[in-house]
Tab-separated table of C-alpha atoms and ligand atoms in Angstrom:
chain	number	residue	atom	x	y	z
Y	26	MET	CA	0.000	0.000	0.000
Y	27	ASN	CA	1.466	3.387	-1.009
Y	28	ILE	CA	0.866	6.012	1.652
Y	29	LEU	CA	1.693	9.676	1.157
Y	30	ILE	CA	2.241	11.656	4.343
Y	31	ILE	CA	1.568	15.378	4.343
Y	32	ASN	CA	2.835	17.217	7.398
Y	33	SER	CA	2.039	20.922	7.048
Y	34	GLY	CA	3.572	23.425	9.454
Y	35	SER	CA	3.017	27.170	9.561
Y	36	SER	CA	5.488	27.900	6.754
Y	37	SER	CA	6.585	24.480	5.615
Y	38	ILE	CA	5.267	21.164	4.332
Y	39	LYS	CA	7.151	17.922	4.932
Y	40	TYR	CA	6.095	14.999	2.763
Y	41	GLN	CA	7.015	11.378	2.408
Y	42	LEU	CA	5.779	8.541	0.224
Y	43	LEU	CA	6.134	5.125	1.847
Y	44	GLU	CA	5.247	1.586	0.975
Y	45	MET	CA	3.560	-0.104	3.918
Y	46	PRO	CA	3.897	-2.406	5.739
Y	47	SER	CA	7.547	-2.608	4.632
Y	48	ALA	CA	7.997	1.077	5.645
Y	49	GLN	CA	10.205	1.497	2.602
Y	50	VAL	CA	10.569	5.206	1.840
Y	51	ILE	CA	9.938	5.838	-1.870
Y	52	CYS	CA	10.671	9.534	-1.656
Y	53	THR	CA	10.792	12.273	0.900
Y	54	GLY	CA	11.119	16.025	0.852
Y	55	MET	CA	10.071	19.383	2.126
Y	56	ILE	CA	8.848	22.785	1.041
Y	57	GLU	CA	10.366	25.421	3.305
Y	58	ARG	CA	9.817	29.152	3.711
Y	59	ILE	CA	6.356	29.148	2.164
Y	60	GLY	CA	5.297	32.746	1.557
Y	61	SER	CA	8.761	33.855	0.547
Y	62	THR	CA	10.122	34.555	-2.911
Y	63	LYS	CA	12.905	32.124	-2.083
Y	64	SER	CA	10.999	29.026	-0.971
Y	65	ILE	CA	13.103	25.884	-0.974
Y	66	SER	CA	11.645	22.672	-2.421
Y	67	THR	CA	13.520	19.456	-1.842
Y	68	PHE	CA	12.871	15.973	-3.161
Y	69	LYS	CA	14.888	12.852	-2.456
Y	70	SER	CA	14.347	9.424	-3.969
Y	71	LYS	CA	16.595	6.397	-4.421
Y	72	ASP	CA	17.958	7.840	-7.670
Y	73	TYR	CA	17.564	11.583	-7.472
Y	74	ARG	CA	17.972	14.538	-5.154
Y	75	ILE	CA	16.406	17.819	-6.242
Y	76	GLU	CA	16.677	21.200	-4.542
Y	77	ASN	CA	14.982	24.144	-6.065
Y	78	ILE	CA	14.511	27.765	-4.973
Y	79	SER	CA	11.412	29.519	-6.264
Y	80	LYS	CA	8.484	31.627	-5.150
Y	81	ILE	CA	5.823	29.558	-3.362
Y	82	THR	CA	3.172	31.905	-2.059
Y	83	ASN	CA	0.999	29.621	0.046
Y	84	HIS	CA	0.328	26.020	1.107
Y	85	LYS	CA	-1.888	25.417	-1.932
Y	86	GLU	CA	1.047	26.157	-4.224
Y	87	GLY	CA	3.229	24.034	-1.948
Y	88	ILE	CA	1.027	20.963	-2.455
Y	89	GLU	CA	0.964	21.640	-6.220
Y	90	ARG	CA	4.750	21.734	-6.186
Y	91	ILE	CA	4.949	18.432	-4.269
Y	92	THR	CA	2.557	16.817	-6.773
Y	93	ALA	CA	4.696	18.054	-9.674
Y	94	LEU	CA	7.825	16.593	-8.038
Y	95	LEU	CA	6.144	13.219	-7.437
Y	96	LEU	CA	4.836	13.037	-11.012
Y	97	ASP	CA	7.890	14.489	-12.768
Y	98	SER	CA	8.297	12.431	-15.953
Y	99	GLU	CA	12.070	12.156	-15.595
Y	100	LYS	CA	12.856	12.186	-11.854
Y	101	GLY	CA	9.486	11.533	-10.234
Y	102	VAL	CA	8.265	8.348	-8.564
Y	103	LEU	CA	4.654	8.147	-9.790
Y	104	TYR	CA	3.063	7.784	-13.239
Y	105	SER	CA	-0.357	8.668	-11.898
Y	106	THR	CA	-1.907	10.052	-8.713
Y	107	GLU	CA	-3.961	6.828	-8.580
Y	108	GLU	CA	-0.866	4.948	-7.408
Y	109	VAL	CA	-1.323	6.585	-4.010
Y	110	ASP	CA	-3.699	4.475	-1.897
Y	111	ALA	CA	-3.981	6.720	1.111
Y	112	ILE	CA	-2.846	10.080	2.395
Y	113	GLY	CA	-2.011	10.571	6.045
Y	114	HIS	CA	-2.425	14.174	7.159
Y	115	ARG	CA	-0.865	15.433	10.349
Y	116	VAL	CA	-3.500	17.607	12.014
Y	117	VAL	CA	-2.315	19.589	14.989
Y	118	HIS	CA	-5.499	20.222	16.978
Y	119	GLY	CA	-8.227	17.618	17.275
Y	120	GLY	CA	-9.775	19.008	20.461
Y	121	SER	CA	-11.377	16.374	22.676
Y	122	GLU	CA	-13.258	15.035	19.626
Y	123	PHE	CA	-10.443	13.086	18.085
Y	124	THR	CA	-8.439	10.701	20.203
Y	125	GLU	CA	-7.973	8.230	17.348
Y	126	THR	CA	-6.699	8.300	13.785
Y	127	THR	CA	-9.740	9.200	11.676
Y	128	LEU	CA	-10.999	8.803	8.106
Y	129	ILE	CA	-11.703	12.315	6.808
Y	130	ASP	CA	-15.183	13.340	5.673
Y	131	ASN	CA	-16.953	16.711	5.580
Y	132	GLU	CA	-17.883	16.528	9.248
Y	133	VAL	CA	-14.279	15.857	10.249
Y	134	LYS	CA	-13.107	18.792	8.108
Y	135	ASN	CA	-15.686	21.076	9.716
Y	136	LYS	CA	-14.470	20.107	13.165
Y	137	ILE	CA	-10.832	20.663	12.199
Y	138	LYS	CA	-11.922	24.113	11.011
Y	139	LEU	CA	-13.694	24.690	14.299
Y	140	PHE	CA	-10.424	24.070	16.147
Y	141	SER	CA	-8.475	26.489	13.904
Y	142	PRO	CA	-8.592	29.410	16.361
Y	143	LEU	CA	-6.869	27.102	18.879
Y	144	ALA	CA	-3.988	26.299	16.531
Y	145	PRO	CA	-3.915	29.276	14.191
Y	146	LEU	CA	-0.429	28.555	12.847
Y	147	HIS	CA	-1.277	24.957	11.978
Y	148	ASN	CA	-4.905	23.835	11.566
Y	149	PRO	CA	-5.675	26.185	8.629
Y	150	ALA	CA	-2.541	24.897	6.850
Y	151	ASN	CA	-3.525	21.283	7.647
Y	152	LEU	CA	-6.969	21.903	6.130
Y	153	VAL	CA	-5.514	23.353	2.925
Y	154	GLY	CA	-3.384	20.202	2.655
Y	155	ILE	CA	-6.461	18.003	3.068
Y	156	GLU	CA	-8.587	19.910	0.569
Y	157	MET	CA	-5.846	20.012	-2.046
Y	158	ALA	CA	-5.100	16.307	-1.586
Y	159	GLU	CA	-8.781	15.443	-1.971
Y	160	LYS	CA	-8.796	17.238	-5.327
Y	161	ILE	CA	-5.494	15.968	-6.654
Y	162	PHE	CA	-5.416	12.429	-5.219
Y	163	ASN	CA	-9.145	11.842	-5.520
Y	164	SER	CA	-8.962	8.063	-5.493
Y	165	ALA	CA	-6.935	7.936	-2.257
Y	166	LYS	CA	-8.374	7.570	1.244
Y	167	GLN	CA	-7.718	10.726	3.290
Y	168	ILE	CA	-6.857	10.142	6.913
Y	169	ALA	CA	-6.130	12.516	9.773
Y	170	VAL	CA	-3.633	11.757	12.525
Y	171	PHE	CA	-3.998	14.231	15.370
Y	172	ASP	CA	-1.133	15.670	17.427
Y	173	THR	CA	-3.476	15.895	20.390
Y	174	ALA	CA	-4.522	12.208	20.316
Y	175	PHE	CA	-1.608	10.756	22.331
Y	176	HIS	CA	-2.450	13.078	25.216
Y	177	GLY	CA	-5.993	11.744	25.598
Y	178	THR	CA	-4.680	9.793	28.620
Y	179	VAL	CA	-3.642	12.889	30.624
Y	180	PRO	CA	-5.713	12.770	33.846
Y	181	VAL	CA	-8.252	15.492	34.559
Y	182	LYS	CA	-6.246	16.841	37.515
Y	183	ALA	CA	-3.417	17.648	35.078
Y	184	LYS	CA	-5.402	18.943	32.128
Y	185	LYS	CA	-8.123	21.007	33.826
Y	186	TYR	CA	-7.534	24.704	34.477
Y	187	ALA	CA	-8.532	26.187	37.812
Y	188	ILE	CA	-11.296	28.345	36.361
Y	189	PRO	CA	-15.047	27.852	36.861
Y	190	ASN	CA	-16.118	24.282	36.054
Y	191	GLU	CA	-18.453	25.216	33.217
Y	192	PHE	CA	-15.460	26.088	31.013
Y	193	TYR	CA	-14.192	22.521	31.264
Y	194	ASN	CA	-17.573	20.788	31.359
Y	195	GLU	CA	-19.357	22.735	28.640
Y	196	LYS	CA	-16.889	24.799	26.650
Y	197	GLY	CA	-13.983	22.406	26.109
Y	198	ILE	CA	-11.388	24.593	27.812
Y	199	GLN	CA	-8.609	22.270	28.997
Y	200	GLY	CA	-5.026	21.347	28.214
Y	201	TYR	CA	-4.926	19.219	25.075
Y	202	GLY	CA	-1.227	18.624	24.450
Y	203	PHE	CA	0.582	18.534	21.108
Y	204	HIS	CA	3.448	16.863	19.218
Y	205	GLY	CA	1.712	13.636	20.257
Y	206	THR	CA	2.827	11.702	17.172
Y	207	SER	CA	6.452	12.518	17.911
Y	208	HIS	CA	6.246	11.868	21.676
Y	209	LYS	CA	4.505	8.538	21.020
Y	210	TYR	CA	7.065	7.463	18.429
Y	211	VAL	CA	10.183	8.272	20.462
Y	212	SER	CA	8.751	6.981	23.746
Y	213	GLU	CA	7.967	3.616	22.143
Y	214	ILE	CA	11.522	3.399	20.846
Y	215	ALA	CA	12.854	4.297	24.311
Y	216	THR	CA	10.646	1.688	25.990
Y	217	GLU	CA	11.955	-0.959	23.619
Y	218	TYR	CA	15.554	0.213	24.121
Y	219	LEU	CA	15.238	0.168	27.912
Y	220	GLU	CA	13.406	-3.184	27.783
Y	221	LYS	CA	11.045	-1.793	30.388
Y	222	GLN	CA	7.316	-1.630	29.606
Y	223	ASN	CA	6.464	0.523	32.634
Y	224	ALA	CA	9.313	3.005	32.098
Y	225	LYS	CA	9.007	6.524	33.481
Y	226	LEU	CA	10.024	8.847	30.677
Y	227	ILE	CA	10.327	12.551	29.958
Y	228	SER	CA	10.203	13.244	26.240
Y	229	ILE	CA	11.500	16.642	25.118
Y	230	HIS	CA	10.576	17.665	21.570
Y	231	LEU	CA	12.617	20.726	20.572
Y	232	GLY	CA	11.912	21.965	17.058
Y	233	ASN	CA	10.383	25.247	15.952
Y	234	GLY	CA	7.632	24.310	18.372
Y	235	CYS	CA	8.856	22.839	21.652
Y	236	SER	CA	7.091	20.662	24.189
Y	237	ILE	CA	7.784	18.240	26.997
Y	238	THR	CA	5.735	15.237	28.055
Y	239	ALA	CA	5.723	12.965	31.110
Y	240	ILE	CA	5.059	9.353	30.106
Y	241	LYS	CA	4.257	6.428	32.373
Y	242	ASP	CA	3.436	2.894	31.184
Y	243	GLY	CA	3.482	4.170	27.593
Y	244	LYS	CA	0.833	6.816	28.327
Y	245	SER	CA	1.100	10.581	28.388
Y	246	ILE	CA	0.293	11.801	31.921
Y	247	ASP	CA	1.223	15.468	31.573
Y	248	HIS	CA	2.331	17.866	28.860
Y	249	SER	CA	3.695	21.395	28.694
Y	250	MET	CA	1.574	22.801	25.878
Y	251	GLY	CA	-1.995	23.482	26.947
Y	252	PHE	CA	-5.211	24.590	25.321
Y	253	ALA	CA	-3.262	25.652	22.225
Y	254	PRO	CA	0.321	24.911	21.124
Y	255	SER	CA	1.563	28.035	22.866
Y	256	ASN	CA	2.156	27.198	26.531
Y	257	GLY	CA	5.269	25.761	28.132
Y	258	LEU	CA	8.772	25.935	26.746
Y	259	VAL	CA	10.443	28.870	24.987
Y	260	MET	CA	10.041	28.216	21.227
Y	261	GLY	CA	11.292	29.654	17.938
Y	262	THR	CA	8.708	32.442	17.806
Y	263	ARG	CA	6.306	31.561	20.662
Y	264	SER	CA	6.768	32.757	24.238
Y	265	GLY	CA	5.671	29.606	26.061
Y	266	ASP	CA	4.582	30.158	29.691
Y	267	ILE	CA	3.571	33.733	30.401
Y	268	ASP	CA	1.583	35.374	33.185
Y	269	HIS	CA	-1.825	36.129	31.634
Y	270	ALA	CA	-1.878	39.481	33.437
Y	271	ILE	CA	0.710	40.674	30.899
Y	272	ILE	CA	-1.828	40.258	28.091
Y	273	PHE	CA	-4.358	42.475	29.911
Y	274	TYR	CA	-1.641	45.019	30.677
Y	275	MET	CA	-0.553	45.136	27.028
Y	276	VAL	CA	-4.144	45.698	25.879
Y	277	ASN	CA	-5.535	47.929	28.627
Y	278	THR	CA	-2.498	50.007	29.512
Y	279	LEU	CA	-0.075	49.809	26.594
Y	280	GLY	CA	-2.814	50.090	23.944
Y	281	TYR	CA	-2.109	46.983	21.853
Y	282	SER	CA	-5.065	45.314	20.181
Y	283	LEU	CA	-5.811	41.666	21.029
Y	284	ASP	CA	-4.825	40.639	17.503
Y	285	GLU	CA	-1.505	42.415	17.911
Y	286	VAL	CA	-0.827	40.655	21.205
Y	287	ASN	CA	-1.774	37.314	19.675
Y	288	GLU	CA	0.606	37.927	16.786
Y	289	LEU	CA	3.303	39.134	19.182
Y	290	LEU	CA	3.115	36.073	21.428
Y	291	ASN	CA	2.869	33.526	18.602
Y	292	LYS	CA	5.069	34.953	15.880
Y	293	LYS	CA	7.399	37.562	17.341
Y	294	SER	CA	8.338	36.133	20.734
Y	295	GLY	CA	10.388	33.148	21.890
Y	296	MET	CA	13.961	32.986	20.655
Y	297	LEU	CA	13.141	35.434	17.840
Y	298	GLY	CA	11.857	38.057	20.272
Y	299	LEU	CA	14.812	37.569	22.590
Y	300	THR	CA	17.584	37.570	19.999
Y	301	GLY	CA	16.312	38.663	16.584
Y	302	PHE	CA	17.032	35.124	15.317
Y	303	ASN	CA	14.621	32.249	14.968
Y	304	ASP	CA	17.000	29.475	13.933
Y	305	LEU	CA	18.938	27.995	16.839
Y	306	ARG	CA	22.005	27.494	14.663
Y	307	ASP	CA	22.266	31.281	14.198
Y	308	ILE	CA	21.716	31.864	17.912
Y	309	GLU	CA	24.423	29.370	18.899
Y	310	SER	CA	26.823	30.890	16.412
Y	311	GLU	CA	26.134	34.421	17.713
Y	312	ALA	CA	26.480	33.238	21.323
Y	313	SER	CA	29.869	31.726	20.559
Y	314	LYS	CA	30.954	35.185	19.363
Y	315	GLY	CA	29.854	36.704	22.678
Y	316	ASN	CA	26.382	38.059	21.749
Y	317	THR	CA	24.929	38.534	25.244
Y	318	SER	CA	21.252	38.413	24.285
Y	319	CYS	CA	21.851	35.094	22.505
Y	320	ILE	CA	23.728	33.694	25.515
Y	321	LEU	CA	20.906	34.757	27.851
Y	322	ALA	CA	18.200	33.368	25.524
Y	323	LEU	CA	19.910	29.969	25.445
Y	324	GLU	CA	20.119	29.999	29.246
Y	325	MET	CA	16.448	30.991	29.575
Y	326	ASN	CA	15.431	28.258	27.158
Y	327	ALA	CA	17.380	25.565	29.020
Y	328	TYR	CA	16.231	26.826	32.434
Y	329	ARG	CA	12.557	26.503	31.405
Y	330	ILE	CA	13.170	22.921	30.263
Y	331	LYS	CA	14.938	22.109	33.554
Y	332	LYS	CA	11.971	23.389	35.562
Y	333	TYR	CA	9.609	21.117	33.645
Y	334	ILE	CA	11.943	18.157	34.131
Y	335	GLY	CA	11.845	18.775	37.881
Y	336	ALA	CA	8.058	19.041	37.856
Y	337	TYR	CA	7.634	15.877	35.818
Y	338	ILE	CA	10.003	13.866	38.004
Y	339	ALA	CA	7.629	14.787	40.833
Y	340	ALA	CA	4.564	13.863	38.734
Y	341	LEU	CA	6.117	10.523	37.718
Y	342	ASN	CA	7.604	9.855	41.163
Y	343	GLY	CA	10.880	8.860	39.509
Y	344	LEU	CA	12.547	8.793	36.132
Y	345	ASP	CA	14.174	6.145	33.929
Y	346	ALA	CA	15.100	8.256	30.915
Y	347	ILE	CA	15.030	11.676	29.349
Y	348	ILE	CA	14.549	11.726	25.578
Y	349	PHE	CA	15.752	14.582	23.375
Y	350	THR	CA	14.203	14.748	19.920
Y	351	ALA	CA	13.394	16.972	16.875
Y	352	GLY	CA	15.646	19.512	15.119
Y	353	ILE	CA	17.171	21.083	18.233
Y	354	GLY	CA	16.873	18.067	20.553
Y	355	GLU	CA	18.637	15.806	18.062
Y	356	ASN	CA	21.251	18.237	16.783
Y	357	SER	CA	22.117	20.762	19.446
Y	358	SER	CA	24.676	19.257	21.814
Y	359	LEU	CA	24.876	22.687	23.476
Y	360	MET	CA	21.176	22.731	24.378
Y	361	ARG	CA	21.391	19.192	25.799
Y	362	GLN	CA	24.431	20.216	27.810
Y	363	LEU	CA	22.747	23.345	29.219
Y	364	VAL	CA	19.647	21.359	30.182
Y	365	CYS	CA	21.505	18.481	31.857
Y	366	LYS	CA	24.032	20.674	33.683
Y	367	ASP	CA	23.747	20.721	37.498
Y	368	MET	CA	21.161	17.966	37.704
Y	369	ASP	CA	23.216	15.805	40.115
Y	370	TYR	CA	20.449	15.804	42.710
Y	371	PHE	CA	18.313	13.843	40.230
Y	372	ASN	CA	21.230	11.600	39.284
Y	373	ILE	CA	21.217	12.941	35.738
Y	374	HIS	CA	24.762	13.031	34.328
Y	375	LEU	CA	25.672	13.805	30.743
Y	376	ASP	CA	28.792	12.401	29.083
Y	377	ASP	CA	30.204	15.381	27.159
Y	378	ALA	CA	32.135	13.281	24.657
Y	379	LYS	CA	29.131	11.084	23.820
Y	380	ASN	CA	26.959	14.182	23.676
Y	381	ASP	CA	29.161	15.666	20.951
Y	382	LEU	CA	28.927	12.627	18.674
Y	383	ARG	CA	26.382	12.757	15.849
Y	384	SER	CA	24.253	9.870	14.711
Y	385	SER	CA	21.001	9.330	12.863
Y	386	THR	CA	19.919	6.499	15.169
Y	387	ILE	CA	19.069	6.257	18.867
Y	388	ARG	CA	22.005	6.940	21.154
Y	389	GLU	CA	22.718	7.152	24.864
Y	390	VAL	CA	24.588	10.302	25.922
Y	391	ASN	CA	24.609	9.854	29.712
Y	392	SER	CA	27.738	8.910	31.617
Y	393	LEU	CA	28.028	5.406	33.047
Y	394	ASP	CA	27.293	6.593	36.603
Y	395	SER	CA	24.062	8.356	35.586
Y	396	LYS	CA	21.037	6.635	37.097
Y	397	VAL	CA	18.804	8.306	34.529
Y	398	LYS	CA	19.478	7.492	30.889
Y	399	ILE	CA	19.727	10.451	28.514
Y	400	LEU	CA	18.645	9.341	25.050
Y	401	VAL	CA	18.790	11.184	21.740
Y	402	ILE	CA	16.157	9.661	19.474
Y	403	PRO	CA	15.503	10.986	15.956
Y	404	THR	CA	11.778	11.491	15.629
Y	405	ASN	CA	9.932	10.164	12.606
Y	406	GLU	CA	6.431	11.569	12.628
Y	407	GLU	CA	5.943	10.495	9.023
Y	408	LEU	CA	6.619	6.829	9.798
Y	409	GLU	CA	4.372	6.964	12.859
Y	410	ILE	CA	1.563	8.498	10.775
Y	411	ALA	CA	2.055	5.866	8.051
Y	412	LYS	CA	1.821	3.070	10.648
Y	413	GLN	CA	-1.378	4.510	12.048
Y	414	VAL	CA	-2.921	4.967	8.581
Y	415	PHE	CA	-1.976	1.419	7.611
Y	416	ASN	CA	-3.445	0.023	10.841
Y	417	LEU	CA	-6.685	1.920	10.338
Y	418	LEU	CA	-7.110	0.708	6.755
Y	419	THR	CA	-6.202	-2.889	7.387
I	15	ADP	P1	9.648	21.708	13.111
I	15	ADP	O1	9.126	21.991	14.471
I	15	ADP	O2	9.296	22.754	12.118
I	15	ADP	O3	9.420	20.289	12.623
I	15	ADP	P2	12.433	20.900	13.341
I	15	ADP	O4	12.178	19.737	14.226
I	15	ADP	O5	12.912	20.638	11.962
I	15	ADP	O6	11.213	21.885	13.288
I	15	ADP	O7	13.506	21.824	14.116
I	15	ADP	C1	13.869	23.097	13.640
I	15	ADP	C2	14.878	23.687	14.593
I	15	ADP	O8	16.010	22.810	14.686
I	15	ADP	C3	15.418	25.039	14.142
I	15	ADP	O9	15.375	25.960	15.212
I	15	ADP	C4	16.865	24.742	13.811
I	15	ADP	O10	17.672	25.788	14.141
I	15	ADP	C5	17.175	23.581	14.740
I	15	ADP	N1	18.338	22.840	14.271
I	15	ADP	C6	18.461	22.059	13.177
I	15	ADP	N2	19.727	21.591	13.061
I	15	ADP	C7	20.442	22.111	14.098
I	15	ADP	C8	21.794	22.016	14.540
I	15	ADP	N3	22.689	21.298	13.880
I	15	ADP	N4	22.131	22.685	15.663
I	15	ADP	C9	21.252	23.425	16.335
I	15	ADP	N5	19.951	23.551	15.986
I	15	ADP	C10	19.547	22.903	14.883
């Protein structure tokens, strides 16, 4: 069965065509910097690697570009769109409606739309991907895999906000949790690696969006992102935890509109707001040259992660392993070092030499005397989505 995975972010689309159940990757690629005149399209198959810079205005054009790459008569991998049996769409917010992988119909699309205000950077882009795929790959089954689904096991005491009950009972205001596909994938690999079914794990996903999850017996029991993918850790452009009184102060006293504050907290804050750079590689490079705002931003970022680790050790009543994953978690040895520094009380000890090694597979970067394992596990949301789509259809 050929399954195409479409993983749309705010300004990018990752895609992958796999044959299941062999999990053989037929091709993979990405459209980056959507909305810019210099969008980057990449395509990689067994025989070809293409990288192209062109103007891609929006996600619709991004999907058209992906289709053209797949069907390219010389370097493509498909003769016809009918060779795709199913499309797995990553959908960020599924509210409390969707705790399972779901076949998409009009009702499902309407509900995804309904949740758009809760994930404004993602759900609208996910919907465009779905609608375009329905048109272009009209013989394929369209399936949604929700980022929120893995966190359906978080107990009420952890996901309910301390505001009047009606908001939880009647209006769906609660913590939902995100990056579930990634946290599920890496935690399953860790469980297998540790050979311990009831492992106590803390999974740290550090990409453009960043989140941290406490996992017990394979189930998410707490998560740093809340009602929307904005709470918790310091991210590329999102502030993470912030005292809500600041929002009222910005509006009532400083004269910002609510839309401006929303834009500020989602798109102009985080590492970008602190340093002027969004990409951690730039921030690390500036910090190494002595840029003080970059040095402080890295420290703030790591300090926030440390606080959540402490909280989740308390929630789990112990810890077997910490997992670092996603672009920053997998690649930034500096961020791992800053996070794991001075954690002796918890018996968390990093091995600096192991931490500096690079690898595309799971690796242990703790020292031998560390009671807690520190694992770097490359995430593979596309493979996890493909598995879930295949399971649903078979
Ligand atoms: P997304 O959340 O969009 O899927 P990724 O998981 O691809 O994002 O992570 C993107 C982040 O990873 C960027 O901030 C980028 O700077 C960071 N990153 C990628 N490679 C490195 C590296 N070698 N060192 C430090 N940061 C890196």
